[in-house]
Short mmCIF file of C-alpha atoms in Angstrom, two decimals:
data_model
loop_
_atom_site.label_atom_id
_atom_site.label_comp_id
_atom_site.label_asym_id
_atom_site.label_seq_id
_atom_site.Cartn_x
_atom_site.Cartn_y
_atom_site.Cartn_z
CA ARG A 1 0.40 0.51 0.17
CA ILE A 2 2.94 2.36 0.72
CA LEU A 3 4.36 1.35 -2.23
CA LEU A 4 1.52 2.28 -4.39
CA GLU A 5 0.62 5.52 -2.29
CA HIS A 6 4.05 6.53 -3.18
CA PHE A 7 2.94 5.95 -7.15
CA LEU A 8 -0.09 8.34 -6.73
CA ASN A 9 1.33 11.18 -4.68
CA GLN A 10 4.10 11.38 -6.94
CA GLU A 11 6.23 13.78 -3.20
CA GLN A 12 8.99 15.63 -4.35
CA ASP A 13 12.46 13.61 -3.97
CA PRO A 14 14.90 15.03 -1.96
CA ALA A 15 17.31 15.30 -5.26
CA SER A 16 14.61 17.27 -7.09
CA MET A 17 14.88 19.14 -4.48
CA ILE A 18 18.26 20.17 -4.65
CA SER A 19 18.31 21.03 -7.83
CA LYS A 20 15.09 23.96 -7.20
CA ALA A 21 17.45 25.37 -4.60
CA MET A 22 21.00 24.97 -7.91
CA ASN A 23 18.57 27.12 -9.82
CA VAL A 24 19.12 30.18 -6.94
CA ALA A 25 21.99 30.13 -6.92
CA THR A 26 24.71 31.71 -7.87
CA ILE A 27 25.90 30.46 -11.95
CA GLY A 28 29.32 29.96 -12.47
CA ALA A 29 32.24 28.81 -10.79
CA LYS A 30 30.37 28.79 -7.30
CA VAL A 31 27.75 26.63 -8.73
CA ALA A 32 30.42 23.98 -9.87
CA LEU A 33 32.68 23.36 -6.70
CA SER A 34 29.05 23.17 -4.54
CA PRO A 35 29.70 20.27 -2.47
CA VAL A 36 25.19 19.08 -3.82
CA PHE A 37 26.41 19.51 -7.00
CA ILE A 38 28.10 16.70 -7.99
CA PRO A 39 25.59 13.97 -6.49
CA TYR A 40 23.09 15.77 -8.29
CA LYS A 41 24.67 15.46 -11.49
CA VAL A 42 24.90 11.46 -10.96
CA TYR A 43 21.95 12.10 -10.28
CA SER A 44 20.28 13.33 -13.34
CA ILE A 45 22.29 11.33 -15.43
CA ILE A 46 19.60 8.41 -13.58
CA ARG A 47 16.07 10.12 -13.80
CA ASN A 48 17.00 11.76 -17.79
CA ARG A 49 17.07 7.78 -18.65
CA TRP A 50 14.85 7.52 -16.61
CA THR A 51 12.01 10.16 -17.70
CA LYS A 52 13.43 9.89 -21.54
CA GLU A 53 11.36 11.77 -23.57
CA LYS A 54 9.13 9.48 -25.56
CA SER A 55 8.19 10.10 -29.56
CA TYR A 56 4.93 10.88 -29.05
CA ASP A 57 3.78 14.24 -28.06
CA VAL A 58 3.10 13.75 -23.81
CA VAL A 59 4.92 15.44 -21.00
CA GLU A 60 5.62 13.05 -18.17
CA TYR A 61 5.65 14.35 -14.82
CA ARG A 62 8.47 12.16 -12.56
CA THR A 63 10.03 11.88 -9.46
CA LEU A 64 12.55 9.38 -8.54
CA ARG A 65 10.34 8.38 -5.09
CA ALA A 66 7.26 6.54 -6.95
CA ASP A 67 9.56 5.59 -10.15
CA MET A 68 11.45 3.45 -7.75
CA SER A 69 8.63 1.94 -5.82
CA LEU A 70 6.96 1.42 -8.82
CA SER A 71 8.92 -0.94 -9.08
CA ILE A 72 9.81 -2.04 -6.50
CA LEU A 73 6.19 -2.83 -6.04
CA LEU A 74 6.40 -4.56 -9.35
CA LEU A 75 8.71 -6.94 -8.36
CA LEU A 76 7.48 -8.28 -5.59
CA VAL A 77 3.73 -8.71 -7.16
CA ARG A 78 5.97 -10.77 -9.80
CA TYR A 79 7.55 -12.82 -7.38
CA ASN A 80 7.11 -16.47 -7.64
CA GLY A 81 8.86 -17.96 -5.21
CA PHE A 82 5.32 -17.94 -2.90
CA GLU A 83 2.11 -20.89 -4.20
CA ASP A 84 0.61 -18.06 -3.86
CA ASN A 85 1.17 -14.43 -4.34
CA PRO A 86 0.55 -12.44 -0.18
CA PHE A 87 1.46 -9.25 -2.88
CA LYS A 88 -0.39 -9.79 -6.59
CA HIS A 89 -3.55 -10.91 -4.09
CA HIS A 90 -3.49 -7.71 -1.30
CA LEU A 91 -2.84 -5.91 -5.27
CA HIS A 92 -6.64 -7.10 -6.19
CA SER A 93 -8.46 -6.37 -2.72
CA PHE A 94 -8.76 -2.36 -2.68
CA ASN A 95 -11.16 -1.32 -2.38
CA GLU A 96 -12.38 2.76 -3.42
CA LYS A 97 -12.17 5.39 -0.85
CA TYR A 98 -14.97 7.02 -1.71
CA SER A 99 -14.44 9.99 1.08
CA GLU A 100 -10.82 12.23 2.09
CA LEU A 101 -12.32 13.26 4.48
CA GLU A 102 -11.04 12.52 8.12
CA ASP A 103 -13.96 12.66 10.00
CA ILE A 104 -17.18 11.52 9.03
CA ASP A 105 -21.00 12.45 10.74
CA GLU A 106 -21.93 8.73 11.78
CA GLU A 107 -25.17 10.85 12.48
CA MET A 108 -25.21 12.08 8.32
CA GLY A 109 -25.74 8.32 7.62
CA VAL A 110 -22.29 7.82 6.07
CA ILE A 111 -19.58 5.71 8.44
CA LYS A 112 -16.16 6.72 7.47
CA SER A 113 -14.40 3.57 6.51
CA ASN A 114 -10.96 1.93 8.39
CA ASP A 115 -10.23 -0.51 5.87
CA ASN A 116 -6.55 -0.33 5.46
CA ASN A 117 -7.30 -1.25 1.74
CA ASP A 118 -8.80 1.73 0.70
CA ILE A 119 -7.08 3.77 -1.28
CA SER A 120 -8.41 6.17 -4.31
CA PHE A 121 -9.08 4.89 -7.63
CA SER A 122 -9.38 8.12 -9.17
CA GLN A 123 -6.33 9.43 -8.35
CA LEU A 124 -4.33 5.74 -9.11
CA PHE A 125 -6.89 6.34 -12.53
CA ASP A 126 -5.41 9.82 -13.22
CA SER A 127 -2.06 8.45 -11.87
CA ILE A 128 -1.94 5.57 -14.50
CA VAL A 129 -2.82 8.29 -17.65
CA THR A 130 -0.52 10.17 -16.51
CA ARG A 131 2.52 7.73 -17.10
CA ILE A 132 0.65 5.17 -19.76
CA TYR A 133 3.04 5.66 -22.25
CA ASP A 134 6.11 4.52 -19.22
CA ASP A 135 6.10 0.47 -19.63
CA ASP A 136 6.03 -0.29 -15.81
CA THR A 137 2.88 2.11 -15.90
CA GLN A 138 1.71 -0.10 -17.64
CA LEU A 139 2.32 -3.59 -16.33
CA LEU A 140 0.81 -2.03 -13.30
CA TYR A 141 -2.27 -1.54 -15.01
CA TYR A 142 -2.14 -4.90 -16.26
CA TYR A 143 -1.91 -6.18 -13.20
CA LEU A 144 -4.54 -4.75 -11.63
CA ILE A 145 -7.54 -4.97 -14.42
CA GLN A 146 -6.88 -8.91 -13.75
CA ASP A 147 -9.48 -11.87 -12.78
CA TYR A 148 -12.48 -9.27 -13.05
CA SER A 149 -10.91 -6.79 -10.16
CA THR A 150 -12.93 -4.23 -8.20
CA PHE A 151 -10.17 -1.48 -9.79
CA LEU A 152 -11.25 -2.56 -13.63
CA ARG A 153 -15.10 -3.07 -13.08
CA TYR A 154 -13.88 1.11 -12.31
CA ALA A 155 -12.02 1.84 -15.05
CA ILE A 156 -14.30 0.85 -17.42
CA SER A 157 -17.19 2.67 -16.10
CA ARG A 158 -15.00 5.52 -16.23
CA THR A 159 -16.76 8.66 -19.16
CA ASP A 160 -13.75 8.35 -19.37
CA ILE A 161 -11.87 5.83 -20.17
CA ASP A 162 -10.74 7.49 -24.09
CA THR A 163 -8.13 9.10 -22.40
CA LEU A 164 -6.41 5.74 -20.98
CA ILE A 165 -7.36 4.06 -24.90
CA MET A 166 -6.12 6.30 -27.34
CA PRO A 167 -2.60 6.35 -26.11
CA LEU A 168 -2.68 2.65 -25.66
CA MET A 169 -3.83 2.32 -28.95
CA LYS A 170 -0.47 4.97 -30.33
CA ILE A 171 1.60 2.90 -28.72
CA LEU A 172 -0.09 0.18 -30.57
CA TYR A 173 0.61 2.66 -34.23
CA ASN A 174 4.03 2.56 -33.22
CA ALA A 175 4.46 -0.85 -32.80
CA LYS A 176 7.51 -1.37 -34.51
CA GLU A 177 9.97 1.13 -32.57
CA GLU A 178 8.06 -1.12 -29.80
CA SER A 179 8.94 -4.93 -27.25
CA PRO A 180 7.00 -7.08 -28.24
CA GLU A 181 6.52 -7.72 -25.22
CA ARG A 182 4.64 -3.76 -24.13
CA ILE A 183 2.10 -4.32 -27.15
CA ASN A 184 1.62 -8.17 -26.12
CA ILE A 185 0.75 -6.56 -22.53
CA VAL A 186 -0.94 -3.81 -24.31
CA LEU A 187 -3.29 -5.90 -25.70
CA LEU A 188 -3.54 -8.28 -22.75
CA SER A 189 -5.01 -5.01 -21.21
CA ILE A 190 -7.75 -3.96 -24.16
CA SER A 191 -8.45 -7.17 -24.24
CA ILE A 192 -9.21 -7.62 -20.17
CA MET A 193 -12.07 -4.72 -20.59
CA VAL A 194 -13.51 -5.54 -23.95
CA GLN A 195 -14.33 -9.16 -22.03
CA ASP A 196 -16.51 -7.65 -20.51
CA ASP A 197 -20.11 -6.85 -22.74
CA MET A 198 -21.72 -3.59 -21.15
CA PHE A 199 -17.82 -1.49 -22.08
CA SER A 200 -17.80 -3.81 -25.51
CA ASN A 201 -20.75 -1.68 -26.52
CA GLU A 202 -20.34 0.99 -24.11
CA ILE A 203 -17.68 1.99 -26.74
CA GLN A 204 -19.29 1.95 -29.94
CA ASN A 205 -20.52 4.79 -28.35
CA MET A 206 -18.18 6.35 -28.21
CA TYR A 207 -16.92 9.26 -30.72
CA ILE A 208 -13.30 10.32 -30.94
CA ASP A 209 -14.16 14.50 -33.66
CA SER A 210 -10.33 13.01 -34.93
CA ILE A 211 -6.31 11.39 -34.42
CA PRO A 212 -3.66 13.40 -35.63
CA TRP A 213 -0.91 10.22 -34.98
CA TYR A 214 -2.47 8.42 -37.76
CA LYS A 215 -0.90 9.59 -40.61
CA GLU A 216 -2.62 6.69 -43.31
CA ARG A 217 -5.35 8.91 -44.02
CA ARG A 218 -7.40 11.16 -41.81
CA LEU A 219 -9.87 10.34 -39.44
CA SER A 220 -12.70 11.29 -38.14
CA ASN A 221 -15.73 10.75 -35.61
CA CYS A 222 -14.47 7.23 -35.14
CA SER A 223 -15.81 4.97 -32.66
CA LEU A 224 -13.30 3.91 -30.48
CA SER A 225 -14.19 0.29 -31.46
CA ASP A 226 -13.64 0.78 -34.84
CA ILE A 227 -9.80 2.43 -33.36
CA ILE A 228 -9.19 0.13 -31.20
CA SER A 229 -9.99 -2.22 -34.59
CA ILE A 230 -7.33 -0.57 -36.78
CA LEU A 231 -5.36 -0.36 -35.02
CA LEU A 232 -5.99 -3.80 -34.43
CA ILE A 233 -6.10 -5.24 -37.85
CA ARG A 234 -2.63 -2.98 -38.99
CA ILE A 235 -1.00 -4.59 -37.44
CA MET A 236 -2.13 -8.48 -38.34
CA TYR A 237 -1.39 -7.17 -41.42
CA THR A 238 2.38 -5.89 -40.11
CA ASN A 239 2.65 -9.15 -38.69
CA ILE A 240 0.53 -11.82 -41.34
CA SER A 241 4.04 -10.59 -43.33
CA ASN A 242 7.60 -10.18 -41.62
CA THR A 243 6.64 -11.33 -38.00
CA LYS A 244 4.49 -13.98 -38.50
CA ASP A 245 4.38 -13.90 -34.37
CA ILE A 246 1.57 -16.42 -33.37
CA VAL A 247 1.22 -15.14 -29.41
CA LEU A 248 0.69 -12.09 -31.24
CA GLN A 249 -1.39 -12.86 -33.82
CA THR A 250 -3.46 -14.99 -31.27
CA ASN A 251 -3.69 -11.76 -28.80
CA CYS A 252 -4.87 -9.60 -31.43
CA LEU A 253 -8.30 -11.44 -32.28
CA ASP A 254 -8.43 -11.90 -29.17
CA VAL A 255 -9.61 -8.89 -28.61
CA LEU A 256 -11.52 -8.23 -32.53
CA THR A 257 -13.41 -11.13 -31.68
CA ASN A 258 -14.91 -9.53 -28.65
CA ILE A 259 -15.70 -6.64 -29.94
CA SER A 260 -16.87 -7.62 -33.16
CA MET A 261 -19.66 -8.97 -31.56
CA ASN A 262 -21.08 -5.39 -30.62
CA TYR A 263 -20.78 -4.21 -34.02
CA ASP A 264 -22.34 -0.88 -34.59
CA ASN A 265 -22.61 0.90 -37.50
CA MET A 266 -18.91 -0.30 -38.25
CA HIS A 267 -17.01 3.07 -40.13
CA PRO A 268 -16.54 2.67 -43.55
CA TYR A 269 -12.06 2.50 -43.58
CA CYS A 270 -13.03 -0.03 -40.13
CA SER A 271 -15.15 -2.27 -42.62
CA ASP A 272 -11.73 -2.13 -45.91
CA ARG A 273 -10.25 -3.03 -43.86
CA ILE A 274 -11.52 -5.67 -42.11
CA ILE A 275 -12.19 -7.15 -45.28
CA MET A 276 -8.59 -6.70 -46.72
CA LEU A 277 -7.44 -7.97 -44.17
CA PHE A 278 -9.18 -11.66 -44.60
CA ALA A 279 -8.36 -11.28 -48.26
CA LEU A 280 -5.17 -11.45 -47.72
CA VAL A 281 -4.88 -14.24 -45.45
CA SER A 282 -7.94 -16.48 -47.32
CA LYS A 283 -5.43 -15.94 -50.63
CA ARG A 284 -2.58 -16.93 -48.55
CA TYR A 285 -4.59 -19.99 -47.18
CA ARG A 286 -5.19 -21.12 -49.68
CA ASN A 287 -2.43 -21.76 -51.85
CA ILE A 288 -0.63 -23.79 -48.49
CA PRO A 289 1.54 -26.77 -49.31
CA ILE A 290 0.23 -29.83 -49.34
CA SER A 291 2.92 -30.90 -47.20
CA ILE A 292 3.85 -29.97 -43.84
CA ASP A 293 7.88 -29.87 -44.64
CA THR A 294 7.26 -26.67 -47.57
CA ILE A 295 6.09 -24.67 -45.30
CA ASP A 296 7.27 -23.66 -41.80
CA TYR A 297 4.68 -24.56 -39.08
CA ASN A 298 4.63 -21.28 -38.09
CA SER A 299 3.74 -19.68 -41.19
CA ARG A 300 0.90 -22.72 -41.34
CA THR A 301 -0.51 -21.61 -37.69
CA LEU A 302 -0.70 -19.07 -37.78
CA ILE A 303 -2.70 -18.11 -41.65
CA GLU A 304 -4.57 -20.61 -40.74
CA ASP A 305 -6.14 -19.55 -36.77
CA SER A 306 -6.18 -16.11 -38.87
CA TYR A 307 -9.13 -17.20 -41.73
CA ASN A 308 -11.27 -19.08 -39.57
CA ARG A 309 -10.95 -16.75 -36.67
CA LEU A 310 -11.64 -14.00 -39.69
CA LEU A 311 -14.81 -15.49 -41.26
CA GLY A 312 -15.47 -16.27 -37.43
CA ILE A 313 -15.81 -13.27 -36.94
CA ILE A 314 -17.63 -11.95 -40.86
CA ASN A 315 -20.04 -14.56 -40.16
CA GLY A 316 -21.35 -13.05 -36.49
CA ILE A 317 -22.08 -10.25 -38.06
CA VAL A 318 -23.50 -11.38 -41.11
CA LEU A 319 -26.54 -13.81 -40.07
CA LYS A 320 -26.69 -11.57 -36.20
CA LYS A 321 -25.66 -7.59 -36.97
CA LEU A 322 -26.05 -7.01 -40.77
CA THR A 323 -28.53 -4.27 -40.46
CA GLN A 324 -26.31 -2.71 -38.49
CA ASN A 325 -23.07 -2.03 -40.81
CA PRO A 326 -24.30 -1.27 -43.56
CA GLN A 327 -21.11 -0.52 -44.54
CA LEU A 328 -19.31 -4.29 -44.28
CA ILE A 329 -22.51 -5.50 -47.05
CA TYR A 330 -20.58 -2.79 -49.47
CA SER A 331 -17.37 -3.45 -48.87
CA ILE A 332 -18.41 -7.99 -49.20
CA LEU A 333 -19.43 -6.80 -52.72
CA TYR A 334 -16.74 -5.10 -53.29
CA GLN A 335 -14.51 -7.62 -52.94
CA GLN A 336 -16.91 -10.27 -53.15
CA ASN A 337 -14.38 -12.61 -55.34
CA ILE A 338 -12.56 -13.62 -52.32
CA PHE A 339 -15.60 -15.61 -50.84
CA LEU A 340 -17.31 -16.66 -54.25
CA THR A 341 -15.72 -20.23 -53.52
CA ASP A 342 -17.47 -23.63 -52.88
CA GLU A 343 -16.67 -23.84 -49.05
CA PRO A 344 -19.36 -24.57 -47.16
CA GLU A 345 -17.97 -22.27 -43.88
CA LEU A 346 -18.49 -19.40 -46.25
CA GLU A 347 -21.88 -20.01 -47.27
CA ASN A 348 -23.86 -17.56 -45.17
CA ILE A 349 -21.79 -14.34 -46.85
CA VAL A 350 -22.26 -16.19 -50.49
CA LYS A 351 -26.31 -16.56 -50.11
CA MET A 352 -25.75 -13.16 -48.83
CA ILE A 353 -24.14 -11.48 -52.31
CA MET A 354 -26.99 -13.28 -54.39
CA TYR A 355 -29.33 -11.78 -52.54
CA PHE A 356 -28.10 -8.35 -53.39
CA ASN A 357 -26.38 -8.76 -56.17
CA LYS A 358 -30.01 -9.66 -57.33
CA TYR A 359 -31.38 -6.94 -56.04
CA LEU A 360 -29.07 -4.66 -57.66
CA GLU A 361 -29.39 -5.85 -60.84
CA LYS A 362 -33.20 -5.45 -60.36
CA GLN A 363 -33.36 -2.10 -59.31
CA GLN A 364 -30.26 -1.74 -62.51
CA ILE A 365 -33.56 -2.78 -64.52
CA GLU A 366 -35.76 -0.94 -62.74
CA ASN A 367 -34.05 2.36 -63.65
CA LYS A 368 -33.97 1.79 -67.31
CA THR A 369 -37.22 1.00 -67.67
#
């Protein structure tokens, strides 16, 4: 609890106070000869290493005490020397502190909790958002929301959850510059959140006006679910062509599958990207050699799993969410050739294509007459 409070409070450490004192000291030889100059210089090297400016346009406020507390906390939580890690259990047992008052009158019908596990979820959430580009902070958030914890329920109920999700999406956008471990932690965190059906449905109705860091094209008025899907598809597209990381692909497909169950009025670009990804995967799937010796096992597994799960996602939308997603109908019709095969798994999609083709032909005939 004390370690987590140090992280929350971001209390000013002694070295920072020394640096402030130095700013008002005489500039020149007196400062260079000061007995506090050398230790502060050593500290500044360490601090600059930890607070190295990211490629994202965010300024993080950090202190040495908070950094060290977070690092020690994560070491304790990740320690496998216990059959049942008490530190990890304690991290999940925190309750929300509803009041900062020292005393609350019981006659008013409110009783102050004396539970040492009370902590301000609002302050914790804000601290995480402020430092979300930091690896340790991402790891802390992942551990906090595991096993559908109390904090997870609080986080996904926030009306400003986009302040957390959008920075995570920016990390996924810059996936080529990040380590696989970091990307997977982000994906696992998003996966845990979208497993909640109410949250997965809620992000369909949370719209972002613009995404300035997305360079491929101008995106505006996109729902959070559209943005998450677009970024996942972008990663999978690159992974299939280059990296061929099965774990990464599985994590992306897990998130996409959960979100797809609640797709509603998909953005045109999102629907196009899903069908384009399926076109790439289906082409490679149909060209897989019969002999397993002629293709790398990981590549075969990655393509087969991607094909089956993407087809399941598209089939699910066609069967249950077709009228709510007209843009997907257009995308499928535009690339209908990839679906017009005798594979039984495509039967429902082929029926839909035939229906709309006949409808369009009828409309053309009526317009001519």
